[in-house]
Short mmCIF file of N, CA, C and O in Angstrom, two decimals:
data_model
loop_
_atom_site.label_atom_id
_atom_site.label_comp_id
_atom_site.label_asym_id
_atom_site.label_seq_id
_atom_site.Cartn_x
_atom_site.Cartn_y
_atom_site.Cartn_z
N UNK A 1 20.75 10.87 -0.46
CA UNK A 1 20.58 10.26 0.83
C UNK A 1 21.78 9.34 1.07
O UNK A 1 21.93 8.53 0.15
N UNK A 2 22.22 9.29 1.55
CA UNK A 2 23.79 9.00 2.65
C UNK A 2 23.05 7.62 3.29
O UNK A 2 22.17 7.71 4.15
N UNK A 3 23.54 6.31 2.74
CA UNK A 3 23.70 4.83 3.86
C UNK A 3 24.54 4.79 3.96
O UNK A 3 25.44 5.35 3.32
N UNK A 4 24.61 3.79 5.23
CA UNK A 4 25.79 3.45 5.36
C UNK A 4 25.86 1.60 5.60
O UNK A 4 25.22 1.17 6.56
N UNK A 5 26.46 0.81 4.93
CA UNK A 5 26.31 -0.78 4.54
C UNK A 5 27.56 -1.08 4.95
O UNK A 5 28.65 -0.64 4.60
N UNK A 6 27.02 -2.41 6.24
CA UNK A 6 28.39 -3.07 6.64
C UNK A 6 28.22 -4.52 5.87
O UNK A 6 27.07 -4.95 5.82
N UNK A 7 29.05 -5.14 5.40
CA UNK A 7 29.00 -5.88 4.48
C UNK A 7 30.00 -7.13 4.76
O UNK A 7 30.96 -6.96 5.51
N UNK A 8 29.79 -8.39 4.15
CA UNK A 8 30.75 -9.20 4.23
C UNK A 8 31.23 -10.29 2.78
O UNK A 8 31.88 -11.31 2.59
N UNK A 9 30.30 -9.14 1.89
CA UNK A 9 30.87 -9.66 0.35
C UNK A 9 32.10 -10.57 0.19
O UNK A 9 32.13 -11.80 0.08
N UNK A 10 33.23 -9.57 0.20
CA UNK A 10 34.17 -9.82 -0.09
C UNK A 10 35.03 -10.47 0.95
O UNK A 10 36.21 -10.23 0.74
N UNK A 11 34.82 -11.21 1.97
CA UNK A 11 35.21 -11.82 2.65
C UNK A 11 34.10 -12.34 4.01
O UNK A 11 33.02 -11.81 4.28
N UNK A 12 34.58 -13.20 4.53
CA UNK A 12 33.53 -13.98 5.43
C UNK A 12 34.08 -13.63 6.78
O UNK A 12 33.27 -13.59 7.70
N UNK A 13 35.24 -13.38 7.00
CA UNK A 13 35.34 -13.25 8.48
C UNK A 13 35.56 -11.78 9.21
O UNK A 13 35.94 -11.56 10.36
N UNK A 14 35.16 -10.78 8.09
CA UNK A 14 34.92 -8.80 8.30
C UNK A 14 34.16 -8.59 8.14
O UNK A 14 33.43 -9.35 7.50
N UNK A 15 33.84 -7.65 8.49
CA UNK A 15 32.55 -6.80 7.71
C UNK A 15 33.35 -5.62 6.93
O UNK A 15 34.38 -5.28 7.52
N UNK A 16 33.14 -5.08 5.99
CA UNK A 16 33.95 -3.10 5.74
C UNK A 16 32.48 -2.76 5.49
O UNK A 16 31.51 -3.37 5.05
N UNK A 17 32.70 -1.62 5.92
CA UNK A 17 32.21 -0.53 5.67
C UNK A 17 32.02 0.33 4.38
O UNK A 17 32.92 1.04 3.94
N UNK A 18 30.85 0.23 3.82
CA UNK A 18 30.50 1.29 2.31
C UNK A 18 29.36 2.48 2.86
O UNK A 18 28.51 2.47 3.76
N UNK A 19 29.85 3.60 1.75
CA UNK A 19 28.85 4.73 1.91
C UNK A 19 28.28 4.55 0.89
O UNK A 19 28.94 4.08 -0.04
N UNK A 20 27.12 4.80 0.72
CA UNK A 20 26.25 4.81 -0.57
C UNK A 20 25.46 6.00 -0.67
O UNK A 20 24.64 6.22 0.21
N UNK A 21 25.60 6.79 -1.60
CA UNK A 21 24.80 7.89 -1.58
C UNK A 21 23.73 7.87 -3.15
O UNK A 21 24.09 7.91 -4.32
N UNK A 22 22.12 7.79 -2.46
CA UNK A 22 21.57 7.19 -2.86
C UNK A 22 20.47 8.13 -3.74
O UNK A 22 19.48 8.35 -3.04
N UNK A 23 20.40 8.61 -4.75
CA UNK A 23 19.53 10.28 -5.55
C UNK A 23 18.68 10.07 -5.04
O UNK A 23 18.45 8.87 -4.95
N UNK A 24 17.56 11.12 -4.34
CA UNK A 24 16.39 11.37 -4.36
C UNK A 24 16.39 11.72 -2.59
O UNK A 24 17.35 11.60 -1.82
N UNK A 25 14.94 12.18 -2.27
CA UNK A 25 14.47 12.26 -1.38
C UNK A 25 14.15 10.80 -0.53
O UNK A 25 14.15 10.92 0.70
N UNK A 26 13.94 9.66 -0.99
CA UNK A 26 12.78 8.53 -0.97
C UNK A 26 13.90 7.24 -1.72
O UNK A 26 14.12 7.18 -2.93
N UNK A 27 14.43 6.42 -0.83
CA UNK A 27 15.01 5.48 -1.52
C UNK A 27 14.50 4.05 -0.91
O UNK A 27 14.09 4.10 0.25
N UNK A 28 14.50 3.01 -1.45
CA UNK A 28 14.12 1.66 -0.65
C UNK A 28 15.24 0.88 -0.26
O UNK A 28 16.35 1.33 -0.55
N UNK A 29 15.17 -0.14 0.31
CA UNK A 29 15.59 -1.43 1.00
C UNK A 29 16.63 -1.71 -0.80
O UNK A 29 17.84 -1.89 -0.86
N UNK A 30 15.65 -1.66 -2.04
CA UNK A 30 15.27 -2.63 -2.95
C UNK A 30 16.69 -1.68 -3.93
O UNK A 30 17.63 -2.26 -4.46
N UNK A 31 16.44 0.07 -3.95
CA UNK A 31 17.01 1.16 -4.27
C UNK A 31 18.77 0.41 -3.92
O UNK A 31 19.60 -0.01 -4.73
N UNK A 32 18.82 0.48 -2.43
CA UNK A 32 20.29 0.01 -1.94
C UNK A 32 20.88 -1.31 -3.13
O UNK A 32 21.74 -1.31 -4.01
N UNK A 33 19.87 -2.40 -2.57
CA UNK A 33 20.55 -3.42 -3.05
C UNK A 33 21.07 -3.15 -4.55
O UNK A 33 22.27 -3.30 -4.78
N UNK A 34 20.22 -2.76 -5.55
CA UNK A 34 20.24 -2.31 -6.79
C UNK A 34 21.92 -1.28 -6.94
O UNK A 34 22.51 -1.25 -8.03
N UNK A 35 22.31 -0.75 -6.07
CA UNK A 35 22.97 -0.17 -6.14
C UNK A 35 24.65 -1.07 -6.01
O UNK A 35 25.66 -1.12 -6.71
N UNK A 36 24.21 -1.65 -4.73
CA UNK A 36 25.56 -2.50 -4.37
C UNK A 36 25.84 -3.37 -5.70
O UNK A 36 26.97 -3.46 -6.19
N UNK A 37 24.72 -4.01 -6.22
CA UNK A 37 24.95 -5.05 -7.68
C UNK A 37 25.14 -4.18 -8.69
O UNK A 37 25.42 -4.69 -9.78
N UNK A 38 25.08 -3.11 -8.65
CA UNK A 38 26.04 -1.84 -9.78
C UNK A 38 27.52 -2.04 -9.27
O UNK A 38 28.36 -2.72 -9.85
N UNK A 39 27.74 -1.25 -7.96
CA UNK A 39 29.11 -1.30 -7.43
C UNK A 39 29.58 -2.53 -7.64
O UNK A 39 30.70 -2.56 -8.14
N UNK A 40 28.96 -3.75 -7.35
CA UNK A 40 29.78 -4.60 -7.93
C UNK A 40 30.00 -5.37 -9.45
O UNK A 40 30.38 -6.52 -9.64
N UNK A 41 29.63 -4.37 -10.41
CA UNK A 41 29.56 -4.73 -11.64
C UNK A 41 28.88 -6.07 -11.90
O UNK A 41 28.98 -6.78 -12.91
N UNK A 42 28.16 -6.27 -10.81
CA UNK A 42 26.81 -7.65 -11.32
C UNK A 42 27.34 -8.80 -10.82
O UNK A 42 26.83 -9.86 -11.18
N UNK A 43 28.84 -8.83 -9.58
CA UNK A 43 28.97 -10.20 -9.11
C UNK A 43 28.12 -9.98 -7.87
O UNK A 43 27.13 -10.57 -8.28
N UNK A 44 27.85 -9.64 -6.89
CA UNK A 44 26.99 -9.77 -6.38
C UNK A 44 25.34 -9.46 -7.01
O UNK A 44 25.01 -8.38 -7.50
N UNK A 45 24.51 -10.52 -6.89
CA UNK A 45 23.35 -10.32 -8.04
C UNK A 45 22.39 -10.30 -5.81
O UNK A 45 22.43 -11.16 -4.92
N UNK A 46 21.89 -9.28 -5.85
CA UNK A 46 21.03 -9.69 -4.09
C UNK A 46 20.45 -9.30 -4.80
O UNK A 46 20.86 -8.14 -4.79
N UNK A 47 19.29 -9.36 -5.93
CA UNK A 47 17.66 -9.76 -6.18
C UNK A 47 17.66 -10.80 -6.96
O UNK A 47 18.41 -11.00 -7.91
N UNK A 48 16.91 -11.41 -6.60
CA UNK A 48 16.89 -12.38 -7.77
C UNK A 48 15.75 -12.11 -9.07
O UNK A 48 14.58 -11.83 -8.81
N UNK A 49 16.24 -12.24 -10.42
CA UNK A 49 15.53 -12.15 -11.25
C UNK A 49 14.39 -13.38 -11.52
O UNK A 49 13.61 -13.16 -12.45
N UNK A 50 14.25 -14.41 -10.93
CA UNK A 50 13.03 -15.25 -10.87
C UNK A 50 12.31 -14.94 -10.37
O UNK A 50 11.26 -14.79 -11.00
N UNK A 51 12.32 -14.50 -8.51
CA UNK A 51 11.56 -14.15 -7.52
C UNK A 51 11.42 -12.84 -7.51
O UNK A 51 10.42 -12.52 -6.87
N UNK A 52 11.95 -12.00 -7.92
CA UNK A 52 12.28 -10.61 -7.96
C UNK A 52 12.41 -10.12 -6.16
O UNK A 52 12.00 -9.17 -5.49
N UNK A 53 12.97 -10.96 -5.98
CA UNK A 53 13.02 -11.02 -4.12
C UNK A 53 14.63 -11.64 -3.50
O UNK A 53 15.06 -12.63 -4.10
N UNK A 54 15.32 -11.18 -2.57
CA UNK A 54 16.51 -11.40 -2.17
C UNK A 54 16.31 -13.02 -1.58
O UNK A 54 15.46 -13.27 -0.73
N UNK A 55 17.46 -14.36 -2.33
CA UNK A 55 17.58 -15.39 -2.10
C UNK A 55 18.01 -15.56 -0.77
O UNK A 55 19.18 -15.33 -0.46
N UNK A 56 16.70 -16.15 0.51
CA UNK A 56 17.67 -16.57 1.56
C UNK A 56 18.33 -17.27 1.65
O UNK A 56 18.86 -16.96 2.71
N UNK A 57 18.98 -18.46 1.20
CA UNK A 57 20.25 -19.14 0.91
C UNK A 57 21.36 -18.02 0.23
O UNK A 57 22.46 -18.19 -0.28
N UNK A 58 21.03 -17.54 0.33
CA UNK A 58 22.39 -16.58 -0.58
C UNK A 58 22.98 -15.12 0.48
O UNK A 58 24.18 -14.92 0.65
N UNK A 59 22.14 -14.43 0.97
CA UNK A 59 21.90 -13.17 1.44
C UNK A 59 21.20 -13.17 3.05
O UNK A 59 20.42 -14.06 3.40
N UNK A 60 21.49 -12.36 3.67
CA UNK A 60 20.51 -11.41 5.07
C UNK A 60 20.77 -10.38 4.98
O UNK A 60 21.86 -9.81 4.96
N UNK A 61 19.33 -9.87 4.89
CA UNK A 61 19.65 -8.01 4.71
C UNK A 61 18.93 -7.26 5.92
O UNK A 61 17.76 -6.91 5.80
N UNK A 62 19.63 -7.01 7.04
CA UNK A 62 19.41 -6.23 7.98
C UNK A 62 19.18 -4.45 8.24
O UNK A 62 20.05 -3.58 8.11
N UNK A 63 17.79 -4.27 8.60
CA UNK A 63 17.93 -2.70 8.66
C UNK A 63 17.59 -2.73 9.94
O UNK A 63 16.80 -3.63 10.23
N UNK A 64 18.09 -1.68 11.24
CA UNK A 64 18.01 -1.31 12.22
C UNK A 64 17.86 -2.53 12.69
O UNK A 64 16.74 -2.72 13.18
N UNK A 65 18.37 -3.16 12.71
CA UNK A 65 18.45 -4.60 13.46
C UNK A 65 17.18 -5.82 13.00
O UNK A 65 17.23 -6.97 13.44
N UNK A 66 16.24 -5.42 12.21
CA UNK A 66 15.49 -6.54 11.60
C UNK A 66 15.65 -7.09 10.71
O UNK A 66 16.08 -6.33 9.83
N UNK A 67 15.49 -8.65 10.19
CA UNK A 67 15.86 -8.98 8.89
C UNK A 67 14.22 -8.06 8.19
O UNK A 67 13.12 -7.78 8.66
N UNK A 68 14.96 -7.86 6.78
CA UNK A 68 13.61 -7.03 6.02
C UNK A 68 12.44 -7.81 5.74
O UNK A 68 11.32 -7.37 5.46
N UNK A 69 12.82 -9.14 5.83
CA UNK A 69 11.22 -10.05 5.69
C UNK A 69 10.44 -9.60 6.66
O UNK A 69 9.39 -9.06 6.30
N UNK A 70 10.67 -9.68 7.86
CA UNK A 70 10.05 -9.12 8.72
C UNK A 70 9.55 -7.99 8.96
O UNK A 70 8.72 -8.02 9.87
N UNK A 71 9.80 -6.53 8.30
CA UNK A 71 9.47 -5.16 8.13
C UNK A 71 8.25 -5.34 7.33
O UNK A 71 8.36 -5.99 6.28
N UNK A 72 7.19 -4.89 7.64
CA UNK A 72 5.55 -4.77 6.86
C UNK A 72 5.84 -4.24 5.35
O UNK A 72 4.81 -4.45 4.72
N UNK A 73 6.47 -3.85 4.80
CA UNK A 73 7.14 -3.31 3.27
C UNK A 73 8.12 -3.95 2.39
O UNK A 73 8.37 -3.64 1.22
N UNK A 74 8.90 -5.32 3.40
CA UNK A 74 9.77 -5.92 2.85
C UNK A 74 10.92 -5.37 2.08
O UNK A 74 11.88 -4.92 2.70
N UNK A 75 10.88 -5.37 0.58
CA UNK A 75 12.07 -4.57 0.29
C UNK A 75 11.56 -3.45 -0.60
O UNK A 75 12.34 -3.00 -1.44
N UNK A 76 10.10 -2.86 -0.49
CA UNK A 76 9.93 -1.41 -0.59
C UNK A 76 9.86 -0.77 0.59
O UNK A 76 9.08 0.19 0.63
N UNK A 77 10.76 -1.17 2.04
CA UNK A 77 10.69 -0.25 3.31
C UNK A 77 11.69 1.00 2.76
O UNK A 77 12.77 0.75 2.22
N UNK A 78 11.15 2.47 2.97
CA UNK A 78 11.75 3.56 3.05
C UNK A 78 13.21 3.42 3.83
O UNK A 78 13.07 2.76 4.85
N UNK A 79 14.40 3.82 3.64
CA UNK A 79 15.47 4.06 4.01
C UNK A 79 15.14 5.13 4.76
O UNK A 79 13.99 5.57 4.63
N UNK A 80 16.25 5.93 5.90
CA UNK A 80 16.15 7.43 6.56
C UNK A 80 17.64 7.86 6.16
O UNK A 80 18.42 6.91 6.11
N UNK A 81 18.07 8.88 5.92
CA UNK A 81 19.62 9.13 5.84
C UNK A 81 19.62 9.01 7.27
O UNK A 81 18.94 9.17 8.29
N UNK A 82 21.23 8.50 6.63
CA UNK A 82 22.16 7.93 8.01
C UNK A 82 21.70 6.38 8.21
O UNK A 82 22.42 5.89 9.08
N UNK A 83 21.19 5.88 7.95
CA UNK A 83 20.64 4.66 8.60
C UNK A 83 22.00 3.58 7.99
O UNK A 83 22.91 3.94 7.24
N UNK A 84 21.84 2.50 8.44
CA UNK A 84 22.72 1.44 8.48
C UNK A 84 21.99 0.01 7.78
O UNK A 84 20.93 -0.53 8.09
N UNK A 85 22.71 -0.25 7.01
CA UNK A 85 21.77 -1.77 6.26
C UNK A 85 23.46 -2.69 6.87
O UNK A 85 24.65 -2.42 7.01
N UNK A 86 22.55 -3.85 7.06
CA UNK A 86 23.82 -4.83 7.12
C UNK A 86 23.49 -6.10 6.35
O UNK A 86 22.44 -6.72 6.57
N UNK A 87 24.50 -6.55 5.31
CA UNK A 87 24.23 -7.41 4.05
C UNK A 87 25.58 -8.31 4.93
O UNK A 87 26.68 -7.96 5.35
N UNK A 88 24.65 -9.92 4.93
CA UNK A 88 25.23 -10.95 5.27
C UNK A 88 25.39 -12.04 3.89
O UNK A 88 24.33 -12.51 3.46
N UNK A 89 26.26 -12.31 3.44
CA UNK A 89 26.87 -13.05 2.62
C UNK A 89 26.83 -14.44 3.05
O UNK A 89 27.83 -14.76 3.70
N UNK A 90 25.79 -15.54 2.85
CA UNK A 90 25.88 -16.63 3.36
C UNK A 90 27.25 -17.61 2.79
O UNK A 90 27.56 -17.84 1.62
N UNK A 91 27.95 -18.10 4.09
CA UNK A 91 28.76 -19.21 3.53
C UNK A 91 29.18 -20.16 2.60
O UNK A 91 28.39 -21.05 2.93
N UNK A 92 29.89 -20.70 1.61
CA UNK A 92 29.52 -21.71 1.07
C UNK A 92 30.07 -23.07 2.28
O UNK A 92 30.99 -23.17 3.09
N UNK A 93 28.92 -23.95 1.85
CA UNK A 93 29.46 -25.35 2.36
C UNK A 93 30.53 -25.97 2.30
O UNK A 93 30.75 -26.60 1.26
N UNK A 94 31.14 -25.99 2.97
CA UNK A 94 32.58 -26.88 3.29
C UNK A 94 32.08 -28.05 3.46
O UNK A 94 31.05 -28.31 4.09
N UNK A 95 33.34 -29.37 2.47
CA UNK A 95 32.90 -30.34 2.83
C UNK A 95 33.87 -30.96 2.99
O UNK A 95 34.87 -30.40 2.55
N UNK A 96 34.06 -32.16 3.55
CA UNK A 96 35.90 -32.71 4.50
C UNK A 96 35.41 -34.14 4.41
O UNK A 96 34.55 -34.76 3.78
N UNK A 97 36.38 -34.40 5.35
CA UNK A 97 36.17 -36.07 5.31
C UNK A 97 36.83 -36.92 6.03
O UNK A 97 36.60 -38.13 5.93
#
């Protein structure tokens, strides 16, 4: 199954574009993320191993335009090929003076 993830990991003021092609018939919300924290050899960590749930201070994970808290399945919602996830990389705090 073919996603497609606009992303802003690696920088704050782009998004790029990743394909992820994901085994099976049946992949989740949960499937993706698992995948991107492979691709990135474990610097991006989007589950957290305490909560076993994506940190909102850290992350927004958008499918078809909803954040996934909001989807009745959270992050076991079914993916569709072709569909689009969008992973928001929260800021760090700047501080000045």
């Amino acid at each position: 199954m073919r996603i497609m993830v606009q992303d802003n990991l690696e920088t704050y003021d782009q998004f790029l574009d990743r394909e992820f092609d994901l085994e099976g018939d049946r992949a989740t919300i949960r499937d993706l993320l698992m995948a991107v924290t492979a691709r990135s050899g474990g610097m991006y960590q989007m589950i957290s191993s305490t909560t076993n749930d994506v940190e909102p201070s850290e992350y927004m994970v958008l499918l078809r335009g909803s954040a996934y808290q909001f989807l009745p399945e959270r992050l076991e919602t079914e993916l569709r090929e072709g569909d689009k996830v969008r992973i928001l990389r929260a800021m760090d705090m700047m501080s000045g003076g």
